Short mmCIF file of C-alpha atoms in Angstrom, two decimals:
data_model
loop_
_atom_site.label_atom_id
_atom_site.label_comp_id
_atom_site.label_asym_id
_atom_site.label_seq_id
_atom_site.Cartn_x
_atom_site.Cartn_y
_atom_site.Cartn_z
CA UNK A 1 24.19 -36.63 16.61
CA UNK A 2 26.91 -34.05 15.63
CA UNK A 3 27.68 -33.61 19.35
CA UNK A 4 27.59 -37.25 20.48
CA UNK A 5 29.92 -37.63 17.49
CA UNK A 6 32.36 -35.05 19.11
CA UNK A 7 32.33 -36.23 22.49
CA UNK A 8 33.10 -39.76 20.88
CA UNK A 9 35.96 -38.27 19.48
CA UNK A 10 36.97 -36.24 22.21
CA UNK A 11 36.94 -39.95 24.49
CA UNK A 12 38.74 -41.23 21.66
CA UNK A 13 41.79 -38.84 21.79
CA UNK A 14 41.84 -39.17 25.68
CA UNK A 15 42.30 -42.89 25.57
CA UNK A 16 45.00 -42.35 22.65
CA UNK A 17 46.65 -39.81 24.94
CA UNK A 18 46.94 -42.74 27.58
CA UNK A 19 48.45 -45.05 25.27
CA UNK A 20 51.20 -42.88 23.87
CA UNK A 21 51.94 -40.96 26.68
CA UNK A 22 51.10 -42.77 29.78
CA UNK A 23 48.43 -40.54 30.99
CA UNK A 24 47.11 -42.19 34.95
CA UNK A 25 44.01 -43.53 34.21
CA UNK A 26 42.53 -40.90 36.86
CA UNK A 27 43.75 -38.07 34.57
CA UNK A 28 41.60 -40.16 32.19
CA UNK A 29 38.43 -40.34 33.93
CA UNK A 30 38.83 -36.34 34.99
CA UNK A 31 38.84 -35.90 30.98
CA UNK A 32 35.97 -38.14 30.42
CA UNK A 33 33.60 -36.35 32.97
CA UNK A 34 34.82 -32.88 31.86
CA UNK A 35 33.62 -33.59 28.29
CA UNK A 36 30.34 -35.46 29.43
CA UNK A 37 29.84 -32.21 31.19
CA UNK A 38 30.15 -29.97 28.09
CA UNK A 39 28.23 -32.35 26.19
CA UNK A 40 25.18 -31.97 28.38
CA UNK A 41 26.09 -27.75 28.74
CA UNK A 42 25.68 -28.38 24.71
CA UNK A 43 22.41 -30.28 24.74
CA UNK A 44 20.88 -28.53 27.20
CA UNK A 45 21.28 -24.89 25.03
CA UNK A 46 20.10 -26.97 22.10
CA UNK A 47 16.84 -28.36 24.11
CA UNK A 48 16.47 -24.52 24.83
CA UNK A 49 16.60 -23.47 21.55
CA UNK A 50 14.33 -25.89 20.15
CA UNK A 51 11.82 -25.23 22.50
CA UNK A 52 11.74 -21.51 21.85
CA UNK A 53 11.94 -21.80 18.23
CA UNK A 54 8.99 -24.48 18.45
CA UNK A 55 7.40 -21.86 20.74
CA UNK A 56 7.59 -18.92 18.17
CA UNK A 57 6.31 -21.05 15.12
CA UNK A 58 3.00 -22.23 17.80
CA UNK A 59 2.50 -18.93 17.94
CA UNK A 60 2.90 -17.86 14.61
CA UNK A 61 0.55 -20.87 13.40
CA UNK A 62 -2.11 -19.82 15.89
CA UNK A 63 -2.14 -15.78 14.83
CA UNK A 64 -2.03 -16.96 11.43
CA UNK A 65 -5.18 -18.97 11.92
CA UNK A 66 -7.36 -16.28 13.78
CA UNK A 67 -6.25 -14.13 11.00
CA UNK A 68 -7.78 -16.29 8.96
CA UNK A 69 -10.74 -16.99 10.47
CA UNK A 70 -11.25 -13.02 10.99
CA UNK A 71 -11.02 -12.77 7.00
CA UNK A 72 -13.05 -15.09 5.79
CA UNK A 73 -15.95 -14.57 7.95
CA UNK A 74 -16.07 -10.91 6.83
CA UNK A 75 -15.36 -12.70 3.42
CA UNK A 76 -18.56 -14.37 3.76
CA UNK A 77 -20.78 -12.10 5.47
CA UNK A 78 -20.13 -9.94 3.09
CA UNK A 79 -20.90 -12.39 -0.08
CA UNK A 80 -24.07 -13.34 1.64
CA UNK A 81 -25.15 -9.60 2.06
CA UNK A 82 -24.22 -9.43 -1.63
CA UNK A 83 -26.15 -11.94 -2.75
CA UNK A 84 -29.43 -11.27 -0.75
CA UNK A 85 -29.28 -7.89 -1.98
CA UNK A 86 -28.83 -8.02 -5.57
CA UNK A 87 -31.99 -9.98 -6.56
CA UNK A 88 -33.82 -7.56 -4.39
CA UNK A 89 -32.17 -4.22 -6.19
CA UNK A 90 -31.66 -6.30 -9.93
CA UNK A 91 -27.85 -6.25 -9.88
CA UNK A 92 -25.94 -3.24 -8.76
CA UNK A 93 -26.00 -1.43 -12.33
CA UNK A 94 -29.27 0.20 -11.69
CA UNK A 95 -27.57 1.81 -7.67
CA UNK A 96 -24.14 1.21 -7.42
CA UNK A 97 -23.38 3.73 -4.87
CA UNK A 98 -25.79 1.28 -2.40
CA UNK A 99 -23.75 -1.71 -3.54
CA UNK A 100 -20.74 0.50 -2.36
CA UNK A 101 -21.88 0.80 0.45
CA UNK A 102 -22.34 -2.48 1.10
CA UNK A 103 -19.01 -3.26 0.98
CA UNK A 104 -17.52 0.26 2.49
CA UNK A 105 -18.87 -0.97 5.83
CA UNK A 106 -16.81 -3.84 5.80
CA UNK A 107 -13.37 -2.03 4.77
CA UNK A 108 -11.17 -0.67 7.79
CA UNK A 109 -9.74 2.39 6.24
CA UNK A 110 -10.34 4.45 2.95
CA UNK A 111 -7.66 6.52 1.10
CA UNK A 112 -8.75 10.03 1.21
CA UNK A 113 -6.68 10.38 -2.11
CA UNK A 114 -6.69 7.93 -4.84
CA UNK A 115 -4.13 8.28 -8.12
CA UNK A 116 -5.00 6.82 -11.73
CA UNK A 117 -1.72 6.66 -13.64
CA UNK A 118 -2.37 5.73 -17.28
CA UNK A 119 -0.07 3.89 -18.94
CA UNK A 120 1.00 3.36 -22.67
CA UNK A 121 -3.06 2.86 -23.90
CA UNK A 122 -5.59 5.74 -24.61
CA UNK A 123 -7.61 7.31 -21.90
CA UNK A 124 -10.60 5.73 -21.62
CA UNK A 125 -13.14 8.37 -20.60
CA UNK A 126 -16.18 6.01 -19.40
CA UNK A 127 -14.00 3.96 -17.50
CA UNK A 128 -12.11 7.14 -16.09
CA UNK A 129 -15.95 8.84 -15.37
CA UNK A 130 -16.86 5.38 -13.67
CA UNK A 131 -14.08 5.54 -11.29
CA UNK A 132 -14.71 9.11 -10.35
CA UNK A 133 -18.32 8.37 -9.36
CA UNK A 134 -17.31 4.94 -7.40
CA UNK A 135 -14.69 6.78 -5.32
CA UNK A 136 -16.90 9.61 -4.67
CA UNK A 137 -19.35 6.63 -3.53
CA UNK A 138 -16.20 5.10 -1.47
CA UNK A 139 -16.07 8.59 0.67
CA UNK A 140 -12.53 9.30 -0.92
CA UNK A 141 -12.30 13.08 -1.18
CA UNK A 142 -9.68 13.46 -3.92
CA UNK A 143 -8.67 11.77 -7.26
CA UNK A 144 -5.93 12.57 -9.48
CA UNK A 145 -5.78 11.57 -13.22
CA UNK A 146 -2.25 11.46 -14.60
CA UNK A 147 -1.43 11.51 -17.83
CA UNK A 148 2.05 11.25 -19.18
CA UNK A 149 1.40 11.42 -22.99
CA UNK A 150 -1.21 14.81 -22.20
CA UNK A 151 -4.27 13.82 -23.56
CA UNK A 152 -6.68 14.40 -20.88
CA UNK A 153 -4.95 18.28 -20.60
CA UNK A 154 -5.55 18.82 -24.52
CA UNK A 155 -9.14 17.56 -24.00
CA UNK A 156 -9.49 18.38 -20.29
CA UNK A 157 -12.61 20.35 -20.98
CA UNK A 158 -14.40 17.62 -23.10
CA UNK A 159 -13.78 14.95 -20.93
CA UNK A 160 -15.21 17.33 -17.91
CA UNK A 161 -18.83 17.63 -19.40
CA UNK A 162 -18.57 14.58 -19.99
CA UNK A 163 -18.48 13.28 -16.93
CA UNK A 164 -20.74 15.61 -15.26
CA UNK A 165 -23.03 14.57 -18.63
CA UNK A 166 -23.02 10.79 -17.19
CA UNK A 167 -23.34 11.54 -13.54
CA UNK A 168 -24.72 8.00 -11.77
CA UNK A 169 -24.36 8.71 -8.39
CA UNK A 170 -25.80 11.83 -6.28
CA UNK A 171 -23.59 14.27 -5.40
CA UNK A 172 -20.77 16.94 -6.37
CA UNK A 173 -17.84 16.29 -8.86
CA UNK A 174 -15.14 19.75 -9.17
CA UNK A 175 -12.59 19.55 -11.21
CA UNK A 176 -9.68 21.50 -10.11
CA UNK A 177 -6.02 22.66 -11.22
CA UNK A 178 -3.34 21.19 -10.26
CA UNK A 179 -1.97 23.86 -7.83
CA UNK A 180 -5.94 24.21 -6.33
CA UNK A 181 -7.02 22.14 -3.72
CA UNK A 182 -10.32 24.65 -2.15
CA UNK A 183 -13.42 23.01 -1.17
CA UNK A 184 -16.26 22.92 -2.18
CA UNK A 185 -18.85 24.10 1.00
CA UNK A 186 -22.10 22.63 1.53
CA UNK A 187 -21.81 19.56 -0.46
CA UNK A 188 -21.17 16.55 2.02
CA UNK A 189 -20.95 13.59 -1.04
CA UNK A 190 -18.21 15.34 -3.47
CA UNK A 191 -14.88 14.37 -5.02
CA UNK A 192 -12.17 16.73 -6.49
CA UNK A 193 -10.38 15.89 -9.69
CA UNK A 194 -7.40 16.87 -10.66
CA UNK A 195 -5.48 16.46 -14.33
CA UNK A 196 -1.53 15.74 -13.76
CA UNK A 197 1.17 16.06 -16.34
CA UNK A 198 4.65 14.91 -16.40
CA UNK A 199 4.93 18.96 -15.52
CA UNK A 200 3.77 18.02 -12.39
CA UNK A 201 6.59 15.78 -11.67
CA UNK A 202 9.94 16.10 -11.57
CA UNK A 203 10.19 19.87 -13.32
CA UNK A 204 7.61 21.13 -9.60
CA UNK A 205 10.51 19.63 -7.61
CA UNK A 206 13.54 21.42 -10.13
CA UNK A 207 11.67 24.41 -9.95
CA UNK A 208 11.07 24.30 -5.91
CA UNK A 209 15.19 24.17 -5.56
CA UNK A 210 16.15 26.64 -7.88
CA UNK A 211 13.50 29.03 -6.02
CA UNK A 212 15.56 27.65 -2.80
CA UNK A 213 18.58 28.35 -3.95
CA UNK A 214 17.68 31.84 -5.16
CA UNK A 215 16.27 32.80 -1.45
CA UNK A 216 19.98 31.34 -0.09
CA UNK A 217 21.32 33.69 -2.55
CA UNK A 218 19.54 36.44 -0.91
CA UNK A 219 20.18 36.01 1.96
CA UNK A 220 16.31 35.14 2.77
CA UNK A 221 16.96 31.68 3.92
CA UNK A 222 19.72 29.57 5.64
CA UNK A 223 21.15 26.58 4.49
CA UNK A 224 20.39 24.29 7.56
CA UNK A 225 16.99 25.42 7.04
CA UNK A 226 16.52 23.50 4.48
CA UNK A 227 15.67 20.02 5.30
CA UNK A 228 12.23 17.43 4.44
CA UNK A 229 9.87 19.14 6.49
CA UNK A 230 10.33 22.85 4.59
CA UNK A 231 10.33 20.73 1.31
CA UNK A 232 7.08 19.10 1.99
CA UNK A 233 5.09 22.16 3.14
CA UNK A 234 6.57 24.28 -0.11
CA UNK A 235 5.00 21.49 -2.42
CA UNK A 236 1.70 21.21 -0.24
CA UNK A 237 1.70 24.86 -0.98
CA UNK A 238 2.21 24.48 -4.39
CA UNK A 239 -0.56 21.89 -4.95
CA UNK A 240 -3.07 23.63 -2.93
CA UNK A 241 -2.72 21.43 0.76
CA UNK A 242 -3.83 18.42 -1.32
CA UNK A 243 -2.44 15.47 0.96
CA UNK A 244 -0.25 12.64 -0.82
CA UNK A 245 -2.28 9.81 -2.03
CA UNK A 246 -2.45 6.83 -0.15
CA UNK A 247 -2.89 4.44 -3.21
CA UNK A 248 -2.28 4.86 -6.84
CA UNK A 249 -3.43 2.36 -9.43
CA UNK A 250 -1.72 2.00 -12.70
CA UNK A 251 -3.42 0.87 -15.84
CA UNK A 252 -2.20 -1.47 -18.34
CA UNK A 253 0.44 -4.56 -18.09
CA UNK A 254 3.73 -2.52 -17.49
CA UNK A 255 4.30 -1.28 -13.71
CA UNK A 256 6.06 2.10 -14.15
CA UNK A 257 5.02 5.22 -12.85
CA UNK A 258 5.93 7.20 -16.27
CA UNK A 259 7.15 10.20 -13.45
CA UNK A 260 4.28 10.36 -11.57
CA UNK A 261 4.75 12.74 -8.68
CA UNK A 262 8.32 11.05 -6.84
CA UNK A 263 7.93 13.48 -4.07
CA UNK A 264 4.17 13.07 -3.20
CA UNK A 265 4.23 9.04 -4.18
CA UNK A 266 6.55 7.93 -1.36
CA UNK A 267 4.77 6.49 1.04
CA UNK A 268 2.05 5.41 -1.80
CA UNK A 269 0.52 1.77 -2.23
CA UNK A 270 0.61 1.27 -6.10
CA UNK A 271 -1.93 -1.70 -7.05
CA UNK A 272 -2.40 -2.82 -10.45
CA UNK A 273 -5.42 -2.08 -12.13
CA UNK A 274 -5.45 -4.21 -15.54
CA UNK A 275 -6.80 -2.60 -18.98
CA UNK A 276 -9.06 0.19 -18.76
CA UNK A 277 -11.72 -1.16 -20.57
CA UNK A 278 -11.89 -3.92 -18.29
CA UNK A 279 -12.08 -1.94 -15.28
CA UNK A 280 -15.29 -2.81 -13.64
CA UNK A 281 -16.75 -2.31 -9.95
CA UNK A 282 -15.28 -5.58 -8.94
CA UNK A 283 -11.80 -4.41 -9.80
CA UNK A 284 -12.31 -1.21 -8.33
CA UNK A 285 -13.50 -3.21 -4.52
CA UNK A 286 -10.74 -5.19 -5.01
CA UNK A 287 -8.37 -2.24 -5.05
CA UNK A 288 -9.85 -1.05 -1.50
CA UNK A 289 -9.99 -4.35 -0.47
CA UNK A 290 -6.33 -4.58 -1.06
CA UNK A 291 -5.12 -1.31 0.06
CA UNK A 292 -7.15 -1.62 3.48
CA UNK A 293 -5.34 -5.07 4.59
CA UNK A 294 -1.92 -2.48 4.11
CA UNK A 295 -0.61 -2.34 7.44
CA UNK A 296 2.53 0.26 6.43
CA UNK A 297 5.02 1.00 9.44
CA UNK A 298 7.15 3.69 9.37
CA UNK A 299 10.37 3.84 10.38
CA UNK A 300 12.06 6.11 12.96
#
């Protein structure tokens, strides 16, 4: 409409040029065909672009609806393999690392490290031991417990027999420092815990320059040496190799990371994980459910 409205125009000020001026009427016609011509140049690109914007959204529509479809039949297959199973086995309370299971074949990937940042409430040690026993079920190798107000490092000994106390699910729990990441040989189902401070932080990355700085001082290291990939391998050295976690949930209503780990928590998915004390087994699926439909792409 916009164009036909122009060329209208256009016409319009051709036949007022005649009038005033005394344009030939063949100098009128020439005018008339040149703007017929650039109205159909005009609604010929427009044709074009509708028809490849019409194309894109077909093909948006259509990928949306296999991904769809791809969903929620795993969605169901998965509900009905939950529900024949749990009258058979009484409910999953009595073998939860089975019920895992159930559900681990269905996920696409696994974080091999998972982060627990408390928030402002009180750790909750049988929620905290729960988790530890459900990842270890989940095949993640590493879990990290951090703890800005430093409860769990007062009572880090006390809440480690107790978890080992209420062991549910076969297999190997270590507890390691923070700077230790060693393996444990000959177990094939374990999980290594670590307790992280606000120490941990942002006072490992102060302390990594100043020891940088000191070995420029000394004439041990050059400044265009310095650059992400040395930082990165000084802090994996620091924490014992332990790789970044993928995924870090965060407990309570507030999301802030209270300092956890800036370095380390780049390239982390952080999912919210609700009040400890209402941190079941459904939550804790729904976490891997969530961080395995992640599709992160990195940029160059």
């Amino acid at each position: 409409k916009i164009l036909h409205k122009n060329c209208v125009r256009d016409l319009f000020s051709s036949y007022r040029a005649v009038y005033l001026v005394g344009t030939s009427p063949g100098h009128l016609s020439c005018c008339s065909s040149v703007c017929t011509s650039s109205c159909a140049q005009n609604i010929h690109v427009m044709s074009l672009g509708f028809l490849y914007k019409a194309a894109w959204l077909l093909l948006h529509f259509i990928f949306s609806i296999v991904e769809a479809v791809i969903f929620y039949r795993k969605f169901l297959v998965r509900k009905f393999k939950q529900f024949s199973w749990s009258p058979q086995h009484d409910g999953y309370s009595k073998n939860p690392a089975e019920f895992i299971k159930l559900h681990r074949d269905y996920l696409d990937k696994i974080p091999t490290h998972l982060a627990v940042i408390l928030g402002l409430e009180e750790p909750n040690s049988e929620a905290l031991s729960n988790l530890i026993y459900w990842a270890m079920a989940s095949e993640i190798s590493y879990i990290s417990i951090y703890d800005h107000k430093e409860i769990l490092q007062a009572h880090q000994e006390d809440f480690r027999e107790f978890v080992l106390r209420r062991q549910t699910i076969p297999g190997r729990v270590t507890f390691i420092p923070a700077h230790d990441g060693s393996d444990a040989n000959g177990f094939k189902n374990q999980i290594k815990v670590r307790i992280l401070s606000r120490a941990d932080g942002k006072p490992t990355i102060g302390n990594l320059c100043r020891t940088l700085s000191q070995e420029v001082q000394r004439g041990q290291l050059q400044l265009d040496q310095i650059d992400v990939e040395l930082v990165d391998k000084r802090l994996s050295d620091m924490t014992g190799r332990i790789p970044d976690p993928e995924v870090a949930v965060y407990t309570g209503d507030f999301c802030c990371t209270y300092g956890f780990l800036p370095w380390q928590s780049r390239l982390t998915e952080f999912i919210p994980m609700g009040p400890q004390n209402l941190f079941g087994m459904d939550t804790f699926l729904n976490v891997l459910y969530q961080y395995a439909k992640k599709e992160q792409r990195f940029g160059k």
